[in-house]
Each structure stands twice: as C-alpha cells, then as structure tokens.
PDB file of C-alpha atoms in Angstrom:
ATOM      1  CA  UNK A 548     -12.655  -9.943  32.432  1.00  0.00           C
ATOM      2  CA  UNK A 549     -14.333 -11.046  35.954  1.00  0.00           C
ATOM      3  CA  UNK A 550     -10.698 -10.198  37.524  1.00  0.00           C
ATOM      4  CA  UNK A 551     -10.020  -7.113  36.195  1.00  0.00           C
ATOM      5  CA  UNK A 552     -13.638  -5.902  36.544  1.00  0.00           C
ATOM      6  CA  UNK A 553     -13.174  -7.211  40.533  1.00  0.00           C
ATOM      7  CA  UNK A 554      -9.577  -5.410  40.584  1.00  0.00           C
ATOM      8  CA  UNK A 555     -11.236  -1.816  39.380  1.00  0.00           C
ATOM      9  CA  UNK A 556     -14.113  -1.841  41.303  1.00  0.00           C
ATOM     10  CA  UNK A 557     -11.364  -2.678  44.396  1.00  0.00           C
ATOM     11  CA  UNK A 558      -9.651   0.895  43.293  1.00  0.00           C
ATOM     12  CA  UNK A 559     -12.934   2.446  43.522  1.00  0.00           C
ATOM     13  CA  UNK A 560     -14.176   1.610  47.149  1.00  0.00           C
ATOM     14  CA  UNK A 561     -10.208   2.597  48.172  1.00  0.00           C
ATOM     15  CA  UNK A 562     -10.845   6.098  46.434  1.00  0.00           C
ATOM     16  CA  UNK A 563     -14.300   6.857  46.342  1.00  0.00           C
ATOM     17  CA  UNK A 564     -13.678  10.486  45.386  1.00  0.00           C
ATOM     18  CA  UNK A 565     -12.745   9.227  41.839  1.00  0.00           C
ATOM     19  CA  UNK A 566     -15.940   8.135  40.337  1.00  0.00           C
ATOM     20  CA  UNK A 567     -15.602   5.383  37.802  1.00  0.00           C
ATOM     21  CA  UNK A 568     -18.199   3.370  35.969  1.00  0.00           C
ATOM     22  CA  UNK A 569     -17.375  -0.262  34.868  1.00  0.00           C
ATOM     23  CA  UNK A 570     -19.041  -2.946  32.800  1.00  0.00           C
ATOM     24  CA  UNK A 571     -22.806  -1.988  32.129  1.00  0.00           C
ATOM     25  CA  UNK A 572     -22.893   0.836  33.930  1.00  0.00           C
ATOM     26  CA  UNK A 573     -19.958   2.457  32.211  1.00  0.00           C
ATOM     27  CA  UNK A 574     -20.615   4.398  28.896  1.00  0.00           C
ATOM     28  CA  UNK A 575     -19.005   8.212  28.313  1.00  0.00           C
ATOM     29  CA  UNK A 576     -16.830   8.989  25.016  1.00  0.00           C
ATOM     30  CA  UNK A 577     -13.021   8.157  24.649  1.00  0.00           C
ATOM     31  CA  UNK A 578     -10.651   9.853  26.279  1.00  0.00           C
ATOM     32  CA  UNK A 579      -9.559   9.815  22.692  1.00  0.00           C
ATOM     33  CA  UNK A 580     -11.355  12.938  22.547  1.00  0.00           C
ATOM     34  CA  UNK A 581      -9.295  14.828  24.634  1.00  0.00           C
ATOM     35  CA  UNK A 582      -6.856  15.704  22.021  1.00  0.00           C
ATOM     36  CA  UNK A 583      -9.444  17.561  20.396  1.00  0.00           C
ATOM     37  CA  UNK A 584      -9.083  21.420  20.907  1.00  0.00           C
ATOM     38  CA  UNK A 585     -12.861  22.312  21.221  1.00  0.00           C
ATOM     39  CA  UNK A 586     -13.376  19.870  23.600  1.00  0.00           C
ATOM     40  CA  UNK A 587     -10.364  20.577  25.852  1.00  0.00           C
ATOM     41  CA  UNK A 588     -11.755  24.201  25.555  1.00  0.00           C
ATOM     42  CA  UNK A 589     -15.320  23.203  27.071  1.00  0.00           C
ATOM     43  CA  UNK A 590     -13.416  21.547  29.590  1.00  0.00           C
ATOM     44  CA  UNK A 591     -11.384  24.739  30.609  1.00  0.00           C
ATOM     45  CA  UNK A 592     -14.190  26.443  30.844  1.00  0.00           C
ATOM     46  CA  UNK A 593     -15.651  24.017  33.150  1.00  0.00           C
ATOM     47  CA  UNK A 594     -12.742  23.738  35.601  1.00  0.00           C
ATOM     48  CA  UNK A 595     -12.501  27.314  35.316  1.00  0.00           C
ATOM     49  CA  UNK A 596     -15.912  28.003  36.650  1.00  0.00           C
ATOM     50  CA  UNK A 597     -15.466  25.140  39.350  1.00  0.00           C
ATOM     51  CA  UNK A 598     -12.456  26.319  40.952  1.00  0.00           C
ATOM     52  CA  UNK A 599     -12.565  30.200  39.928  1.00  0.00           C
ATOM     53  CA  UNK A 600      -9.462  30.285  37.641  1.00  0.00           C
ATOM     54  CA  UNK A 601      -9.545  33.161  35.302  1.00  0.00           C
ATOM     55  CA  UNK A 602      -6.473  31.741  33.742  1.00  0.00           C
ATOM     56  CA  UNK A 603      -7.061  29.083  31.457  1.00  0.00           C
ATOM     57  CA  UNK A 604      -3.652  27.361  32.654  1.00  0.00           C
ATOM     58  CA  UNK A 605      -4.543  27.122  35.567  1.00  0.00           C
ATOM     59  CA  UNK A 606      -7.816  25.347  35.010  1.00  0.00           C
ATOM     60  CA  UNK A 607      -5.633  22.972  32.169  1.00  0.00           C
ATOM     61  CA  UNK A 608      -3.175  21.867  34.755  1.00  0.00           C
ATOM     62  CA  UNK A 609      -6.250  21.164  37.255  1.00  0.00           C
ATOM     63  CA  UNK A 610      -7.968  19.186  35.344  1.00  0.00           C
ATOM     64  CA  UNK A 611      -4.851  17.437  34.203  1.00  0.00           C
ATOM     65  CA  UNK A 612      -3.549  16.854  37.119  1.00  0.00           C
ATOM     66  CA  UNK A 613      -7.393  15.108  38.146  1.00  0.00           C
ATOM     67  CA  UNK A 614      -7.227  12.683  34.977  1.00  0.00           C
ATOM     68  CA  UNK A 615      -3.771  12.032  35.747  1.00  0.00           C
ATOM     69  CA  UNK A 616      -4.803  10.753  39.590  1.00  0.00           C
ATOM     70  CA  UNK A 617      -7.770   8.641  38.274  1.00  0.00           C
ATOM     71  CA  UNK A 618      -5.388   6.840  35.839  1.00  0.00           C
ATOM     72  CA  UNK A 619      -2.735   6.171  38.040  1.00  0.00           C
ATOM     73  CA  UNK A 620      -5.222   4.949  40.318  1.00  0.00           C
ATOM     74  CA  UNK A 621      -6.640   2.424  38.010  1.00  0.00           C
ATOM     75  CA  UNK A 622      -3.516   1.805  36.983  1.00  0.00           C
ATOM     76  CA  UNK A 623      -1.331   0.600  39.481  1.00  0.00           C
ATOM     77  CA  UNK A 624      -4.068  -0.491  41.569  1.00  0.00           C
ATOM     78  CA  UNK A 625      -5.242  -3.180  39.163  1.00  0.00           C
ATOM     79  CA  UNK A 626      -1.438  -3.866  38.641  1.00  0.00           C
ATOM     80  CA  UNK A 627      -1.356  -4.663  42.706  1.00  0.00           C
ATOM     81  CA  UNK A 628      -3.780  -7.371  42.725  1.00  0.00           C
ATOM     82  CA  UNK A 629      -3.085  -8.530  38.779  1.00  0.00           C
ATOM     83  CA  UNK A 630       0.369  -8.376  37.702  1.00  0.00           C
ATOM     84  CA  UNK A 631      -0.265  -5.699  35.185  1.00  0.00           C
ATOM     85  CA  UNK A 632      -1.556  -2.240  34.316  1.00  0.00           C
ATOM     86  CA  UNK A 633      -5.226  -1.728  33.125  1.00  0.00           C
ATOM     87  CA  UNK A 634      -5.793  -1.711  29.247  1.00  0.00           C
ATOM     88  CA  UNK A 635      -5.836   2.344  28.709  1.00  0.00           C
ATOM     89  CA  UNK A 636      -6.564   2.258  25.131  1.00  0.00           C
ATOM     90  CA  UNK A 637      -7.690   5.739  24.297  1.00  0.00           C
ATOM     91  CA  UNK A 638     -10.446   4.944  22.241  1.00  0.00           C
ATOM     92  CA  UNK A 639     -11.937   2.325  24.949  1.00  0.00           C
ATOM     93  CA  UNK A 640     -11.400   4.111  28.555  1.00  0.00           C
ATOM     94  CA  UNK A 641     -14.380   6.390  28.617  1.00  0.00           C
ATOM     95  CA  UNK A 642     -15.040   9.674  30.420  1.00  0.00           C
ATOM     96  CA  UNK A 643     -17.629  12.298  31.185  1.00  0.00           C
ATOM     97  CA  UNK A 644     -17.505  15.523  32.947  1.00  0.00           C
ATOM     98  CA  UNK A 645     -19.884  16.919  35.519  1.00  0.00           C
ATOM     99  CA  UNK A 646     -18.618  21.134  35.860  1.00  0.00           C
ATOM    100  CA  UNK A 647     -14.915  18.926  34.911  1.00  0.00           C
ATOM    101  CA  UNK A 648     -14.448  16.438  37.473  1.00  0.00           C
ATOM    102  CA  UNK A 649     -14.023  13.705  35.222  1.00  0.00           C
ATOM    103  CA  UNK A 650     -15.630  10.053  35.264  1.00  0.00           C
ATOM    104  CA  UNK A 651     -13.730   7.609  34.130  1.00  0.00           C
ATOM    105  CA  UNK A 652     -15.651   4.644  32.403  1.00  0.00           C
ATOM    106  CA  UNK A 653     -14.735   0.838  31.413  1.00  0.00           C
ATOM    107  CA  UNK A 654     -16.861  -0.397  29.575  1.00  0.00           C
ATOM    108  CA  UNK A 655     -14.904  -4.289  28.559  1.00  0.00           C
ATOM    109  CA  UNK A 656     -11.687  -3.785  31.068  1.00  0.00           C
ATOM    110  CA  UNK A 657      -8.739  -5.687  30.684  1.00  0.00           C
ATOM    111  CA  UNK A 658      -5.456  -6.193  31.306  1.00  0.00           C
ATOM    112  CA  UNK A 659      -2.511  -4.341  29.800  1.00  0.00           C
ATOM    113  CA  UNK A 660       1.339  -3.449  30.130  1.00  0.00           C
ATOM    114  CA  UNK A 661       2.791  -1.861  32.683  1.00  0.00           C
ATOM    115  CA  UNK A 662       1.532   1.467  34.448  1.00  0.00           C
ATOM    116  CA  UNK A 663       3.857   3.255  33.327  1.00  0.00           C
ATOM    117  CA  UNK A 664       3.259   2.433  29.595  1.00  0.00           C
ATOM    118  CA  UNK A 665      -0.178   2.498  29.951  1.00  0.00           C
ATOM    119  CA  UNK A 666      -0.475   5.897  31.584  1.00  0.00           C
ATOM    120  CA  UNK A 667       2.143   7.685  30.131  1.00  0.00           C
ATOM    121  CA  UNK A 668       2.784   6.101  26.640  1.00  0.00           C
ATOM    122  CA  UNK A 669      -0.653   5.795  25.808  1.00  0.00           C
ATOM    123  CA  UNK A 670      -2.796   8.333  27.773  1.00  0.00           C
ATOM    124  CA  UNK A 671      -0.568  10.951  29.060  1.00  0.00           C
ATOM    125  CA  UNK A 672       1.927  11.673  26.316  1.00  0.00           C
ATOM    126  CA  UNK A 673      -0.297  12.752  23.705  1.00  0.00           C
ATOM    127  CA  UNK A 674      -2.666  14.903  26.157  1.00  0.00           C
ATOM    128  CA  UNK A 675       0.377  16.841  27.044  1.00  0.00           C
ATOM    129  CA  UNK A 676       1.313  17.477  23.245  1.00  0.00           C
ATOM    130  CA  UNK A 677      -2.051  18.415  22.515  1.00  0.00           C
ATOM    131  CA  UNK A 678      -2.640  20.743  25.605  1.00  0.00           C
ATOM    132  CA  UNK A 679       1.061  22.327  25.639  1.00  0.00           C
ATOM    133  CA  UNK A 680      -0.796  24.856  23.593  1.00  0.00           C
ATOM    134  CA  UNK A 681      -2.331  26.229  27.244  1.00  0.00           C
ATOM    135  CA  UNK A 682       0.872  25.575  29.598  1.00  0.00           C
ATOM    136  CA  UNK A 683       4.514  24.299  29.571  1.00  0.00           C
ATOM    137  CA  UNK A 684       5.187  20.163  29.157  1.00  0.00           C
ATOM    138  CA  UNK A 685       7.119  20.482  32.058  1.00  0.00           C
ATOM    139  CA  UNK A 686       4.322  21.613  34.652  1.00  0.00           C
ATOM    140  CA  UNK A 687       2.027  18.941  33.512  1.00  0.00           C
ATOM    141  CA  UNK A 688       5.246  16.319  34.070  1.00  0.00           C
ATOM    142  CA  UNK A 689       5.417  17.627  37.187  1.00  0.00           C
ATOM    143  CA  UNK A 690       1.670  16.866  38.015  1.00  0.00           C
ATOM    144  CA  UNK A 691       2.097  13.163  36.573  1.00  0.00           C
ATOM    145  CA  UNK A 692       4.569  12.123  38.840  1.00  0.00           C
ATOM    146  CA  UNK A 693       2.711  14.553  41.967  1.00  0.00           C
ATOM    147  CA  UNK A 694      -0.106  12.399  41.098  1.00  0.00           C
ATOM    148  CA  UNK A 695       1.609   8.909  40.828  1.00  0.00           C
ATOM    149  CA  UNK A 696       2.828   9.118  44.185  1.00  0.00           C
ATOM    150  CA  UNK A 697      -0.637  10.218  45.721  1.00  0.00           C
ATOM    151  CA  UNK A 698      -2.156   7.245  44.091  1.00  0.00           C
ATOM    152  CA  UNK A 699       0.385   5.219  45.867  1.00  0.00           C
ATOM    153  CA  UNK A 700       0.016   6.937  49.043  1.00  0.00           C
ATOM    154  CA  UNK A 701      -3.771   6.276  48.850  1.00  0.00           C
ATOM    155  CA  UNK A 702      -3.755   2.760  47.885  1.00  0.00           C
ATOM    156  CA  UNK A 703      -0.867   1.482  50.137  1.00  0.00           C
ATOM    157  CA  UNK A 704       2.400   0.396  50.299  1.00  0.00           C
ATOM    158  CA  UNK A 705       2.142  -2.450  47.967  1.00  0.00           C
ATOM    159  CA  UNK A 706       0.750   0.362  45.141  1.00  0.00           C
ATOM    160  CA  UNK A 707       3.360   2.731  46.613  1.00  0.00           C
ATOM    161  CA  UNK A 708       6.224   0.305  45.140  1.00  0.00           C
ATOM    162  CA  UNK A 709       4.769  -0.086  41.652  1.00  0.00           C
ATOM    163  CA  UNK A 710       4.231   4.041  41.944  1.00  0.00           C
ATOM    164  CA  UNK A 711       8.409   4.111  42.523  1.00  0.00           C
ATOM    165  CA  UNK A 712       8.635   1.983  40.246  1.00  0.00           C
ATOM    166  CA  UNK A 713       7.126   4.294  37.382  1.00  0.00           C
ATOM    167  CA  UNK A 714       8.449   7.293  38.583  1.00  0.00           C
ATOM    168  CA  UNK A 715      11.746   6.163  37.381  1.00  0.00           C
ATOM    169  CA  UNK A 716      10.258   6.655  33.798  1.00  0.00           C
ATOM    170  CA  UNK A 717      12.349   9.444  31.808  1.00  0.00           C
ATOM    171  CA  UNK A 718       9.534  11.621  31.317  1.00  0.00           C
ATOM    172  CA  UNK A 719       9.056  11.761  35.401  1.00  0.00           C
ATOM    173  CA  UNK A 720      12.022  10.929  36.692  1.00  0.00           C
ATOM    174  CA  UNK A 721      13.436  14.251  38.705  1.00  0.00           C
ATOM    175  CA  UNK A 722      10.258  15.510  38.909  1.00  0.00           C
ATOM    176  CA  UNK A 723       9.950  14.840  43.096  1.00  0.00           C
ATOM    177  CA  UNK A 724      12.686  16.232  45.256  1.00  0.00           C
ATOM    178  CA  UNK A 725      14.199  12.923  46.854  1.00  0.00           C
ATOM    179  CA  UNK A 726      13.377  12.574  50.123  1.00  0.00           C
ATOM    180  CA  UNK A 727      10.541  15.053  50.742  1.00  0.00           C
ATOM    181  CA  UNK A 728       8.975  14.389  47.197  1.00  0.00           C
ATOM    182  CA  UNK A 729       8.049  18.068  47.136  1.00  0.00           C
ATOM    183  CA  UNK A 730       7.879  19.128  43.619  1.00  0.00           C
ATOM    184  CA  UNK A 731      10.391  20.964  41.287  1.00  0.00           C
ATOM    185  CA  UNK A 732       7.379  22.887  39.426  1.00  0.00           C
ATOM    186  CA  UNK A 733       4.038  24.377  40.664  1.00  0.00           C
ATOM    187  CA  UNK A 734       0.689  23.089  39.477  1.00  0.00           C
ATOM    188  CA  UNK A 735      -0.699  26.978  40.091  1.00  0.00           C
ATOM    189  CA  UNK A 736      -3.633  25.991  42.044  1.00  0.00           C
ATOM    190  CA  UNK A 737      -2.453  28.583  44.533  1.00  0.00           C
ATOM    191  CA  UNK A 738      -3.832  31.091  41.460  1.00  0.00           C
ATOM    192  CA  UNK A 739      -7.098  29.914  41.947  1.00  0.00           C
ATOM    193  CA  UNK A 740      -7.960  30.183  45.636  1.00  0.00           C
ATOM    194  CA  UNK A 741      -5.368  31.798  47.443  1.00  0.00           C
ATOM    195  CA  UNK A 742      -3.454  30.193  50.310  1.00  0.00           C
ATOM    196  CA  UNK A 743      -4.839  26.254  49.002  1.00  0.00           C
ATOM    197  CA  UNK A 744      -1.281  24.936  48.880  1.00  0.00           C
ATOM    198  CA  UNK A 745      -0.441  21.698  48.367  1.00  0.00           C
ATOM    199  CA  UNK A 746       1.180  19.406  50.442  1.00  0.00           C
ATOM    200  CA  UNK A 747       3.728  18.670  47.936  1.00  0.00           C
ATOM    201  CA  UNK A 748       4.069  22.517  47.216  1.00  0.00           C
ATOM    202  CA  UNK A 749       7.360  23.295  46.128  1.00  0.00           C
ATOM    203  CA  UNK A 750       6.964  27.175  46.680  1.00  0.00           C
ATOM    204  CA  UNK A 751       8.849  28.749  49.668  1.00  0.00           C
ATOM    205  CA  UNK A 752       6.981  28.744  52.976  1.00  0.00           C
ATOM    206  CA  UNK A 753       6.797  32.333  53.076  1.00  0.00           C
ATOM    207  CA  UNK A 754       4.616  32.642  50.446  1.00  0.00           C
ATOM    208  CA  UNK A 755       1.896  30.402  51.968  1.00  0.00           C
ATOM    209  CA  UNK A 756       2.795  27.302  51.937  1.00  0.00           C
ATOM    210  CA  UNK A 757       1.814  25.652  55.276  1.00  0.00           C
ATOM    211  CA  UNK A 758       2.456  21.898  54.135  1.00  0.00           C
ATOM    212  CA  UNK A 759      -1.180  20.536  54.586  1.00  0.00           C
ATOM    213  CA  UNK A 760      -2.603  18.485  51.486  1.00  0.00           C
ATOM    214  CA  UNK A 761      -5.270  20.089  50.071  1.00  0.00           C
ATOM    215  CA  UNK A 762      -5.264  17.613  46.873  1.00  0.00           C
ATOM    216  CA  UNK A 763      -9.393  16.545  47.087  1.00  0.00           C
ATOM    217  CA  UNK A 764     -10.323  20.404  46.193  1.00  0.00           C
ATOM    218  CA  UNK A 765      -8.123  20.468  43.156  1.00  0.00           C
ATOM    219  CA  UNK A 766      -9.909  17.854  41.280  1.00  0.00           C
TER     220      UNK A 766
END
C-alpha cells in the first residue's frame, strides 16, 4: 500500500486544485452513491449555485466533467509511476462535496487494471446511465475524453501516453478532433457565464470562442 499511497499523494502535489484525502485522513461516502437520484440532485443544486447555471444540465455536465478530471488524474498518474491504474472500486473511492467541488478520498489505495477500465468500466459508465436522465450520453463522453487529455497535459508526457492510450477506448474514441483535440460536443459551460470558453471549445469562433483554457473555473 506504501507505493500506491506515495504514487497518489505524487498526483496531488502535481494538481493541487484537485483535493484528495488518502490513508487516515481520507473518509467521505462512496462514490457508489452517485447513482443515487437524490443525491445527484443535491449535487445539481450545488454546482448550480457555484457556477450560476439555472439549467440543471449544465450544472450535471460540470460537475461531471470535475469527477471525471480527478479520476483520470489518479488514474493514470498512479499508472505512470506503478504499472497500473488505481483500484476505483465504487464502494471504496470516497468523496465529499464542498458547494460541489468534489474531494476525492482513499481510504486503503491500491492497485488496479488499467485506466481505462478503472475509470470508465467501473466509475464512469454507470454515472452516465444514471445521470442521462439530466443530459445526453454523448456530451458527458465528450467530457471524459476532454478530461483524459487535460490530465495528461497536466501530469506530463509520460501520463500524456497512457491518456492516448485510453482514449482509444470505444466509448471515447472520436470524441477529440485529431490534431487540434478540440471537441465534437459542448460541455455548455458557456451557459453558465457567458464568454468562459474552453480551450478545447468546439463552438465556432464567432460565437466567443477565443481559445484560452478556462478549465480551473469549471470545476
């Protein structure tokens, strides 16, 4: 456990915007939980609030897009310096929400499968079931893979290659233009506070988009 617990704590000084609580300090309730309907609904409301959506899809893909980053980041960074993806077991990986920006907490980490399995097998796949109710599969797809490669762009090259590596998973592949790795659908963040466009926007420049990354407000 020593390694992985060293490997996680490594992601968190390289993205110290992503608070995450391991070993004693870490406690929170499974992310398990965020299948349930009442609790994704708090959540909304939460996000909502934070980022003035009025639309509850836009505060869904948000904070979707914000778990999907702090799992990649675990993820593939732990895969980096171990071989393999962090043990994402639903009803171990822990979370907690202050006004939804999401803690992530591991309690007993340890190794896993791949990323890709562990993120979008086990975590991802059944969150977008559950919350497909609020907006379309394909948008929250589209954040996955927008958030894959930032967590590769933030960790480094080495992280960048594992985060190709998973993008070639069904689910995501097609998701990124090639080449520019500007997106094929919009995470509607733009709804929220007009003109904060993404870097990876894939609306048309005349509608705002001025290609600077404003990914740490949409968290």
């Amino acid at each position: 456990m020593g390694e992985t617990e060293d490997a996680i704590r490594w992601v968190r000084d390289r993205t110290p915007h992503y608070l995450v609580r391991v070993g004693a300090e870490a406690g929170g309730r499974p992310t398990a939980d965020l299948l349930d309907p009442d609790v994704t609904v708090a959540l909304i409301a939460e996000v909502g609030g934070r980022i003035g959506a009025a639309e509850a899809r836009v505060a869904v893909s948000t904070l979707f897009l914000g778990f999907a980053s702090r799992l990649w980041c675990l993820a593939i960074g732990t895969a980096e310096l171990t071989g393999r993806g962090l043990d994402l077991d639903p009803d171990a990986l822990g979370w907690s929400s202050f006004r939804g920006s999401l803690t992530l907490h591991c309690r007993t980490p340890r190794l896993g499968a791949t990323p890709a399995e562990e993120v979008i097998d086990r975590q991802l796949t059944p969150l977008v079931r559950a919350w497909s109710r609020w907006i379309a599969p394909g948008a929250l797809w589209g954040n996955a893979a927008s958030a894959l490669r930032g967590a590769g762009t933030v960790l480094g090259p080495a992280a960048m290659s594992l985060a190709e590596e998973a993008l070639a998973h069904p689910l995501l592949a097609g998701r990124l233009e090639p080449g520019t790795s500007r997106r094929r659908s919009c995470c509607l963040f733009y709804r929220a506070r007009p003109g904060a466009y993404c870097g990876d926007c894939p609306l048309p420049r005349h509608q705002g988009f001025d290609g600077r990354d404003r990914s740490s407000i949409r968290r």
